């Protein structure tokens, strides 16, 4: 193979490795740092723990309310004789398909 193609392959691999950057919720590390910097500038360092605690409590309350609603719907369905095991069967089948796909693509995936 000519050296031109080898260097082209190496360059392409390097570009792909540089372009691929892990992100969290489509936000990169630099953007998260910038957001934190702005939050500290706006609210001050002493207020941030209080804000974080309030957000955590709010998220916990929302999660508890969602779980209560799910529980009430399931309980009402069981009281009215509606079969709720169908959703469990569908979830099991979806999990099986997901595992099969993960097994199949495991050797194909690249880890950067």
Protein backbone atom coordinates (compact mmCIF):
# COMPACT_ATOMS: atom_id res chain seq x y z
CA UNK A 1 0.00 0.00 0.00
CA UNK A 2 1.46 3.39 -0.92
CA UNK A 3 2.56 5.63 1.92
CA UNK A 4 0.09 8.29 0.80
CA UNK A 5 -2.86 6.04 1.70
CA UNK A 6 -1.30 5.03 5.01
CA UNK A 7 -0.79 8.66 6.02
CA UNK A 8 -4.33 9.48 4.84
CA UNK A 9 -5.75 6.69 7.01
CA UNK A 10 -3.72 7.85 10.02
CA UNK A 11 -4.82 11.46 9.49
CA UNK A 12 -8.47 10.45 9.12
CA UNK A 13 -8.28 8.36 12.29
CA UNK A 14 -6.68 11.27 14.15
CA UNK A 15 -9.35 13.72 12.94
CA UNK A 16 -12.12 11.32 13.99
CA UNK A 17 -10.51 10.89 17.41
CA UNK A 18 -10.20 14.66 17.85
CA UNK A 19 -13.77 15.36 16.72
CA UNK A 20 -15.24 12.75 19.05
CA UNK A 21 -15.46 14.27 22.51
CA UNK A 22 -17.55 12.73 25.25
CA UNK A 23 -20.39 14.98 26.36
CA UNK A 24 -22.98 14.95 29.11
CA UNK A 25 -26.48 15.82 27.90
CA UNK A 26 -25.00 17.34 24.73
CA UNK A 27 -22.94 19.79 26.79
CA UNK A 28 -19.15 19.62 26.72
CA UNK A 29 -16.87 20.16 29.69
CA UNK A 30 -15.95 23.69 28.64
CA UNK A 31 -19.61 24.67 28.38
CA UNK A 32 -20.33 23.22 31.83
CA UNK A 33 -17.42 25.20 33.28
CA UNK A 34 -18.71 28.38 31.61
CA UNK A 35 -22.22 27.82 32.99
CA UNK A 36 -20.80 27.27 36.49
CA UNK A 37 -18.71 30.43 36.18
CA UNK A 38 -21.78 32.47 35.20
CA UNK A 39 -23.80 30.92 38.05
CA UNK A 40 -21.11 31.85 40.57
CA UNK A 41 -20.96 35.39 39.18
CA UNK A 42 -24.74 35.85 39.31
CA UNK A 43 -25.64 34.13 42.59
CA UNK A 44 -22.37 34.18 44.52
CA UNK A 45 -20.46 31.26 45.97
CA UNK A 46 -22.35 31.30 49.28
CA UNK A 47 -25.81 30.96 47.64
CA UNK A 48 -24.98 28.07 45.28
CA UNK A 49 -25.25 25.28 47.91
CA UNK A 50 -28.69 26.56 48.94
CA UNK A 51 -29.82 26.67 45.31
CA UNK A 52 -28.48 23.16 44.69
CA UNK A 53 -30.26 21.85 47.80
CA UNK A 54 -33.52 23.46 46.69
CA UNK A 55 -33.21 21.97 43.20
CA UNK A 56 -32.47 18.55 44.70
CA UNK A 57 -35.51 18.73 46.97
CA UNK A 58 -37.69 19.86 44.08
CA UNK A 59 -36.49 17.03 41.86
CA UNK A 60 -37.09 14.52 44.68
CA UNK A 61 -40.61 15.85 45.22
CA UNK A 62 -41.32 15.58 41.49
CA UNK A 63 -40.00 12.02 41.40
CA UNK A 64 -42.09 11.02 44.43
CA UNK A 65 -45.21 12.58 42.90
CA UNK A 66 -44.60 10.73 39.63
CA UNK A 67 -44.16 7.43 41.47
CA UNK A 68 -47.36 8.07 43.45
CA UNK A 69 -49.31 8.73 40.24
CA UNK A 70 -47.93 5.54 38.66
CA UNK A 71 -48.83 3.60 41.78
CA UNK A 72 -52.39 4.97 41.80
CA UNK A 73 -52.90 4.18 38.11
CA UNK A 74 -51.65 0.62 38.58
CA UNK A 75 -53.77 0.16 41.70
CA UNK A 76 -56.87 1.50 39.94
CA UNK A 77 -56.27 -0.74 36.93
CA UNK A 78 -55.95 -3.80 39.14
CA UNK A 79 -59.16 -2.86 41.03
CA UNK A 80 -61.06 -2.60 37.74
CA UNK A 81 -59.74 -5.93 36.48
CA UNK A 82 -57.40 -4.58 33.82
CA UNK A 83 -54.46 -6.89 33.15
CA UNK A 84 -51.25 -4.98 33.89
CA UNK A 85 -48.93 -7.92 33.22
CA UNK A 86 -48.99 -7.08 29.49
CA UNK A 87 -46.64 -4.17 30.04
CA UNK A 88 -44.29 -6.39 32.02
CA UNK A 89 -44.22 -8.93 29.18
CA UNK A 90 -43.51 -6.21 26.61
CA UNK A 91 -40.73 -4.81 28.81
CA UNK A 92 -39.15 -8.28 29.11
CA UNK A 93 -39.21 -8.74 25.34
CA UNK A 94 -37.71 -5.30 24.75
CA UNK A 95 -34.95 -6.07 27.24
CA UNK A 96 -34.21 -9.34 25.41
CA UNK A 97 -33.98 -7.54 22.06
CA UNK A 98 -31.75 -4.85 23.59
CA UNK A 99 -29.42 -7.50 25.03
CA UNK A 100 -29.29 -9.29 21.67
CA UNK A 101 -28.40 -6.05 19.89
CA UNK A 102 -25.74 -5.27 22.50
CA UNK A 103 -24.26 -8.76 22.05
CA UNK A 104 -24.29 -8.39 18.27
CA UNK A 105 -22.79 -4.90 18.13
CA UNK A 106 -20.33 -5.43 20.98
CA UNK A 107 -17.54 -6.48 18.66
CA UNK A 108 -18.32 -3.68 16.20
CA UNK A 109 -18.30 -0.73 18.62
CA UNK A 110 -15.16 1.33 18.90
CA UNK A 111 -13.97 2.77 22.14
CA UNK A 112 -12.10 6.04 21.91
